[in-house]
Amino acid sequence: MGQAAGGRDGGAADPGGEIGGPLPWDGWEDGAVAESADAPAWSAPGAVRQVRNRGPQFDVDLAPTLPRSAQGHPVIFQAGDSGEGRDFAARNADVIFSAHGNDFDDALAFAEDIRNRLRAVGRPDDDLRILPGTEIILGATEEEAQEKKRWIRLQQVTPATALGIAGLLWGIDRSDRDADGPLPKEDPVVTENDGSFGARRIADPRVVVAEWRAKAEAHGWSLRESVIALGPQRGHVGTPSGLADKFAHFVRHGTIDGFNFTPYLVPDGLDDIVDLLVPELQEGGVYRTEYTGSTLREHLGLSEPLTHRSAPARRHAG
């Protein structure tokens, strides 16, 4: 078939687009594509709109030549934990990633903050899915899970990784040190923190270093062992039934909508989750047993795209 719009095989594109008008995936109206090969045109007359969007980043003026995907509009994911990032997600996103999925109270505070920001821009407070990133380590018993965690951390935190994390905390290049030796004797350099230390904002790294030194001395830890025990932590460790109960509590109290899993071993790190954890979650009624739709938007239970609504929150905002 020929070009979808503006050509002899398709309906003419609507010339009335405005600056800041439809985005490329919104250029085709519902029902634009002909339902029969006997139709006189590939698209219904006027169903394809010219996309004109001019701004500091883009200068677009075109007639979209391909129909929309089955879900009508891409699912927009946002990652960024600053106030500006959360506001951007509240105005524009369908899903927000977060680093607030380990501790229940922390996850709940994050979810309540996001809901407040959604209401402030005129969106329902359940309009944005919250998917914290996390790692899952499973064992047949709690002891087995903890032992497995220790083995995994030794594989993940190599000497070079430990020195890199120490450099972030101390604010000094530590790459020339022995990761299996003691903690650096120097005090950390205090600078404006950018939140890069495991997504945690450290008001005064000297306080953290003092804590590390006290615990390293008490336990006889090397620098690498201290990083493994005290450095950035993310994830859940336990038995399938125990973690299923924990996650059900998170979901039922509105702290999360699911998790963005980070496999600790690629490509096999999801096997235990699929084979052991998912059946427990299904038994607890917090994980589907079959799909009810065919698109990602449907699987996530999302409402129609923001650009298809008349609500005050628009995708162009901010």
Short mmCIF file of C-alpha atoms in Angstrom, two decimals:
data_model
loop_
_atom_site.label_atom_id
_atom_site.label_comp_id
_atom_site.label_asym_id
_atom_site.label_seq_id
_atom_site.Cartn_x
_atom_site.Cartn_y
_atom_site.Cartn_z
CA MET A 1 0.00 0.00 0.00
CA GLY A 2 1.01 3.62 -0.45
CA GLN A 3 1.66 6.43 1.95
CA ALA A 4 -0.86 6.68 4.77
CA ALA A 5 -1.58 10.36 4.42
CA GLY A 6 -1.05 13.11 1.92
CA GLY A 7 -0.62 10.76 -1.06
CA ARG A 8 -2.83 9.29 -3.74
CA ASP A 9 -3.40 6.08 -1.73
CA GLY A 10 -4.53 7.70 1.51
CA GLY A 11 -6.79 10.35 2.92
CA ALA A 12 -5.48 13.90 3.04
CA ALA A 13 -3.78 15.00 6.25
CA ASP A 14 -5.49 17.65 8.33
CA PRO A 15 -3.56 20.88 7.65
CA GLY A 16 -4.78 22.56 10.81
CA GLY A 17 -2.08 21.43 13.27
CA GLU A 18 -0.74 23.96 15.73
CA ILE A 19 2.57 24.48 17.46
CA GLY A 20 2.51 22.13 20.43
CA GLY A 21 -0.21 20.14 18.65
CA PRO A 22 -0.47 16.35 18.35
CA LEU A 23 2.64 14.28 18.94
CA PRO A 24 3.57 11.75 16.21
CA TRP A 25 1.80 8.85 17.93
CA ASP A 26 -1.34 11.01 18.27
CA GLY A 27 -1.51 11.98 14.61
CA TRP A 28 -3.88 9.12 13.75
CA GLU A 29 -7.44 9.24 15.01
CA ASP A 30 -9.24 6.15 16.34
CA GLY A 31 -10.64 4.19 13.42
CA ALA A 32 -8.37 5.90 10.91
CA VAL A 33 -7.29 2.68 9.20
CA ALA A 34 -9.68 1.23 6.64
CA GLU A 35 -11.32 -1.98 7.80
CA SER A 36 -11.61 -3.50 4.33
CA ALA A 37 -9.32 -3.96 1.35
CA ASP A 38 -12.21 -2.68 -0.78
CA ALA A 39 -12.16 0.75 0.92
CA PRO A 40 -11.40 3.62 -1.45
CA ALA A 41 -8.51 4.87 0.69
CA TRP A 42 -6.01 3.52 3.19
CA SER A 43 -7.20 5.97 5.85
CA ALA A 44 -10.44 7.78 6.45
CA PRO A 45 -10.50 11.37 5.12
CA GLY A 46 -9.27 13.80 7.76
CA ALA A 47 -8.30 11.02 10.19
CA VAL A 48 -4.57 11.71 9.90
CA ARG A 49 -3.47 15.04 11.25
CA GLN A 50 -0.39 17.03 10.42
CA VAL A 51 2.04 17.05 13.32
CA ARG A 52 3.57 20.46 13.91
CA ASN A 53 5.66 20.90 17.01
CA ARG A 54 8.26 23.64 17.28
CA GLY A 55 10.30 24.32 20.37
CA PRO A 56 13.86 24.54 21.76
CA GLN A 57 14.46 20.78 21.25
CA PHE A 58 12.30 19.90 18.22
CA ASP A 59 11.14 21.38 14.95
CA VAL A 60 8.71 18.87 13.46
CA ASP A 61 6.26 19.31 10.59
CA LEU A 62 5.06 16.05 9.07
CA ALA A 63 2.15 13.77 8.29
CA PRO A 64 2.64 10.45 10.14
CA THR A 65 2.84 7.62 7.62
CA LEU A 66 2.37 4.69 10.00
CA PRO A 67 -0.69 3.93 12.14
CA ARG A 68 -0.46 3.86 15.91
CA SER A 69 0.48 0.71 17.78
CA ALA A 70 -2.22 -1.49 19.28
CA GLN A 71 -1.96 0.34 22.59
CA GLY A 72 -2.42 3.70 20.88
CA HIS A 73 0.34 5.52 22.71
CA PRO A 74 3.72 4.51 24.19
CA VAL A 75 3.80 3.91 27.93
CA ILE A 76 5.93 6.69 29.42
CA PHE A 77 8.36 5.64 32.17
CA GLN A 78 10.18 8.22 34.32
CA ALA A 79 13.25 7.67 36.48
CA GLY A 80 14.58 10.38 38.78
CA ASP A 81 14.12 10.96 42.49
CA SER A 82 14.56 14.74 42.77
CA GLY A 83 11.61 17.01 43.37
CA GLU A 84 11.83 18.14 39.76
CA GLY A 85 11.84 14.53 38.57
CA ARG A 86 8.79 13.66 40.65
CA ASP A 87 6.94 16.72 39.36
CA PHE A 88 7.83 15.78 35.79
CA ALA A 89 6.45 12.28 36.36
CA ALA A 90 3.26 13.65 37.87
CA ARG A 91 2.67 15.82 34.81
CA ASN A 92 3.79 13.44 32.09
CA ALA A 93 4.44 9.81 32.99
CA ASP A 94 2.45 6.59 33.22
CA VAL A 95 5.00 4.79 35.41
CA ILE A 96 7.67 6.03 37.81
CA PHE A 97 10.72 4.04 38.84
CA SER A 98 12.02 4.61 42.36
CA ALA A 99 14.64 3.56 44.87
CA HIS A 100 11.99 3.33 47.61
CA GLY A 101 11.02 -0.32 47.63
CA ASN A 102 12.93 -1.88 50.52
CA ASP A 103 11.55 -0.29 53.68
CA PHE A 104 7.75 -0.12 54.06
CA ASP A 105 7.61 3.30 55.74
CA ASP A 106 10.00 4.80 53.18
CA ALA A 107 7.98 3.31 50.29
CA LEU A 108 4.73 4.60 51.76
CA ALA A 109 6.14 8.13 52.19
CA PHE A 110 7.27 8.11 48.55
CA ALA A 111 3.87 6.89 47.34
CA GLU A 112 2.02 9.54 49.35
CA ASP A 113 4.30 12.24 47.97
CA ILE A 114 3.63 11.09 44.41
CA ARG A 115 -0.13 11.03 45.03
CA ASN A 116 -0.01 14.58 46.37
CA ARG A 117 1.85 15.72 43.24
CA LEU A 118 -0.68 13.96 40.99
CA ARG A 119 -3.60 15.70 42.67
CA ALA A 120 -1.80 19.03 42.34
CA VAL A 121 -1.79 18.71 38.54
CA GLY A 122 -5.36 17.45 38.29
CA ARG A 123 -4.72 13.73 37.91
CA PRO A 124 -6.30 10.94 39.97
CA ASP A 125 -4.01 9.81 42.76
CA ASP A 126 -3.87 6.27 41.34
CA ASP A 127 -2.96 7.42 37.83
CA LEU A 128 0.78 6.71 38.05
CA ARG A 129 2.17 3.22 38.60
CA ILE A 130 5.04 2.99 41.12
CA LEU A 131 7.65 0.35 40.30
CA PRO A 132 10.71 0.51 42.57
CA GLY A 133 13.85 -1.20 41.39
CA THR A 134 14.91 -4.11 43.53
CA GLU A 135 16.85 -7.35 43.70
CA ILE A 136 15.33 -10.60 45.00
CA ILE A 137 17.43 -13.30 46.67
CA LEU A 138 15.54 -16.47 47.60
CA GLY A 139 16.43 -19.46 49.72
CA ALA A 140 14.60 -22.48 51.10
CA THR A 141 15.21 -21.08 54.60
CA GLU A 142 16.12 -17.65 55.93
CA GLU A 143 19.61 -18.92 56.75
CA GLU A 144 20.10 -20.25 53.23
CA ALA A 145 18.89 -16.97 51.74
CA GLN A 146 21.34 -14.95 53.86
CA GLU A 147 24.23 -17.24 52.94
CA LYS A 148 23.29 -16.89 49.28
CA LYS A 149 23.24 -13.11 49.70
CA ARG A 150 26.77 -13.13 51.13
CA TRP A 151 28.03 -15.19 48.17
CA ILE A 152 26.30 -12.88 45.66
CA ARG A 153 27.69 -9.73 47.26
CA LEU A 154 31.22 -11.09 47.01
CA GLN A 155 30.67 -11.60 43.27
CA GLN A 156 29.08 -8.17 42.83
CA VAL A 157 31.45 -6.09 44.97
CA THR A 158 34.83 -6.78 43.42
CA PRO A 159 37.90 -5.02 44.83
CA ALA A 160 37.63 -2.38 42.09
CA THR A 161 33.92 -1.86 42.85
CA ALA A 162 34.64 -1.48 46.56
CA LEU A 163 37.31 1.13 45.89
CA GLY A 164 34.97 3.00 43.56
CA ILE A 165 32.22 3.14 46.20
CA ALA A 166 34.73 4.24 48.82
CA GLY A 167 35.85 7.00 46.46
CA LEU A 168 32.27 8.28 46.22
CA LEU A 169 31.90 8.32 50.00
CA TRP A 170 35.31 9.82 50.79
CA GLY A 171 35.22 12.21 47.84
CA ILE A 172 38.77 11.13 46.98
CA ASP A 173 40.12 8.71 44.38
CA ARG A 174 40.75 5.46 46.29
CA SER A 175 41.74 3.32 43.30
CA ASP A 176 45.34 3.00 44.49
CA ARG A 177 44.37 1.42 47.82
CA ASP A 178 44.08 -2.22 48.86
CA ALA A 179 40.39 -3.13 48.97
CA ASP A 180 41.17 -5.98 51.37
CA GLY A 181 43.07 -3.67 53.71
CA PRO A 182 41.73 -1.30 56.37
CA LEU A 183 39.52 1.72 55.78
CA PRO A 184 41.32 4.92 54.70
CA LYS A 185 42.61 6.96 57.62
CA GLU A 186 41.89 10.28 55.88
CA ASP A 187 38.69 12.15 56.61
CA PRO A 188 36.30 12.50 53.68
CA VAL A 189 36.20 15.62 51.58
CA VAL A 190 32.94 17.44 52.28
CA THR A 191 31.37 18.81 49.12
CA GLU A 192 27.85 19.47 47.90
CA ASN A 193 26.39 15.98 47.60
CA ASP A 194 24.75 15.01 44.34
CA GLY A 195 23.00 11.93 45.69
CA SER A 196 25.22 9.58 43.72
CA PHE A 197 26.10 7.39 46.70
CA GLY A 198 23.55 4.64 46.11
CA ALA A 199 20.78 7.21 45.48
CA ARG A 200 21.15 8.37 49.10
CA ARG A 201 21.81 12.02 49.84
CA ILE A 202 24.45 12.28 52.54
CA ALA A 203 24.30 15.51 54.53
CA ASP A 204 27.76 14.93 56.05
CA PRO A 205 29.87 11.97 54.85
CA ARG A 206 32.06 12.35 57.96
CA VAL A 207 29.19 10.95 60.04
CA VAL A 208 28.89 7.94 57.73
CA VAL A 209 32.64 7.34 57.70
CA ALA A 210 32.74 7.47 61.52
CA GLU A 211 29.98 4.84 61.62
CA TRP A 212 31.86 2.67 59.12
CA ARG A 213 35.08 2.90 61.13
CA ALA A 214 33.36 1.94 64.38
CA LYS A 215 31.64 -1.09 62.83
CA ALA A 216 34.72 -2.16 60.86
CA GLU A 217 36.79 -2.10 64.05
CA ALA A 218 34.13 -3.98 66.00
CA HIS A 219 33.81 -6.72 63.38
CA GLY A 220 37.33 -6.74 61.98
CA TRP A 221 36.12 -5.82 58.49
CA SER A 222 38.34 -4.80 55.60
CA LEU A 223 37.34 -1.93 53.31
CA ARG A 224 35.69 -4.36 50.89
CA GLU A 225 33.84 -6.16 53.67
CA SER A 226 32.66 -2.81 55.01
CA VAL A 227 31.33 -1.80 51.60
CA ILE A 228 29.47 -5.11 51.31
CA ALA A 229 27.93 -4.79 54.76
CA LEU A 230 27.36 -1.04 54.97
CA GLY A 231 27.41 0.31 51.41
CA PRO A 232 24.40 0.98 49.21
CA GLN A 233 21.82 -1.73 49.80
CA ARG A 234 18.85 -2.60 47.64
CA GLY A 235 16.82 -5.72 47.57
CA HIS A 236 14.84 -8.31 49.49
CA VAL A 237 16.20 -11.52 50.94
CA GLY A 238 14.15 -14.41 52.28
CA THR A 239 12.01 -17.43 51.53
CA PRO A 240 9.40 -17.38 48.73
CA SER A 241 6.50 -17.52 51.18
CA GLY A 242 8.01 -14.90 53.47
CA LEU A 243 8.69 -12.41 50.68
CA ALA A 244 5.26 -13.07 49.13
CA ASP A 245 3.65 -12.06 52.43
CA LYS A 246 5.88 -9.00 52.64
CA PHE A 247 5.08 -7.85 49.09
CA ALA A 248 1.36 -8.46 49.60
CA HIS A 249 1.54 -6.10 52.58
CA PHE A 250 3.30 -3.47 50.43
CA VAL A 251 0.73 -3.72 47.64
CA ARG A 252 -2.37 -3.79 49.82
CA HIS A 253 -1.30 -0.66 51.66
CA GLY A 254 -0.68 1.30 48.46
CA THR A 255 3.10 1.66 48.67
CA ILE A 256 3.94 0.02 45.31
CA ASP A 257 2.26 -1.38 42.21
CA GLY A 258 5.01 -3.88 41.48
CA PHE A 259 8.77 -4.14 41.14
CA ASN A 260 11.33 -3.50 38.42
CA PHE A 261 13.53 -6.53 39.08
CA THR A 262 17.30 -6.41 38.69
CA PRO A 263 18.61 -9.97 38.23
CA TYR A 264 21.72 -10.60 40.32
CA LEU A 265 22.84 -13.15 37.71
CA VAL A 266 22.22 -12.68 33.97
CA PRO A 267 20.51 -14.40 32.22
CA ASP A 268 19.41 -16.81 34.96
CA GLY A 269 18.62 -14.44 37.82
CA LEU A 270 14.86 -14.47 37.23
CA ASP A 271 14.44 -18.24 37.40
CA ASP A 272 13.85 -18.40 41.15
CA ILE A 273 11.39 -15.50 40.97
CA VAL A 274 9.35 -17.15 38.21
CA ASP A 275 9.51 -20.69 39.59
CA LEU A 276 9.31 -20.04 43.34
CA LEU A 277 8.06 -16.55 44.16
CA VAL A 278 5.36 -15.95 41.53
CA PRO A 279 3.31 -19.03 42.54
CA GLU A 280 3.32 -17.79 46.15
CA LEU A 281 2.19 -14.32 45.05
CA GLN A 282 -0.57 -15.86 42.95
CA GLU A 283 -1.68 -17.97 45.89
CA GLY A 284 -1.87 -14.78 47.95
CA GLY A 285 -4.01 -13.06 45.33
CA VAL A 286 -1.56 -10.23 44.51
CA TYR A 287 -0.28 -11.48 41.16
CA ARG A 288 -2.36 -12.29 38.08
CA THR A 289 -2.79 -15.85 36.91
CA GLU A 290 -3.58 -14.84 33.32
CA TYR A 291 -3.51 -11.74 31.15
CA THR A 292 -6.72 -9.87 30.47
CA GLY A 293 -5.35 -7.69 27.66
CA SER A 294 -2.76 -7.77 24.91
CA THR A 295 -0.74 -4.56 25.41
CA LEU A 296 1.66 -3.27 28.03
CA ARG A 297 -0.76 -0.45 28.84
CA GLU A 298 -3.48 -2.98 29.56
CA HIS A 299 -1.16 -5.22 31.57
CA LEU A 300 -0.26 -2.26 33.79
CA GLY A 301 -3.91 -1.31 34.23
CA LEU A 302 -3.31 2.22 32.97
CA SER A 303 -5.94 4.75 32.02
CA GLU A 304 -6.08 6.28 28.55
CA PRO A 305 -3.04 8.39 27.58
CA LEU A 306 -2.88 11.92 28.94
CA THR A 307 -2.97 13.43 25.47
CA HIS A 308 -6.33 11.76 24.87
CA ARG A 309 -7.98 13.38 27.89
CA SER A 310 -9.56 16.74 28.53
CA ALA A 311 -8.16 16.91 32.07
CA PRO A 312 -5.93 19.88 32.95
CA ALA A 313 -2.80 17.73 33.06
CA ARG A 314 -1.45 17.70 29.48
CA ARG A 315 1.65 16.03 28.14
CA HIS A 316 3.02 19.41 26.98
CA ALA A 317 2.88 20.86 30.51
CA GLY A 318 6.24 21.73 32.00
#
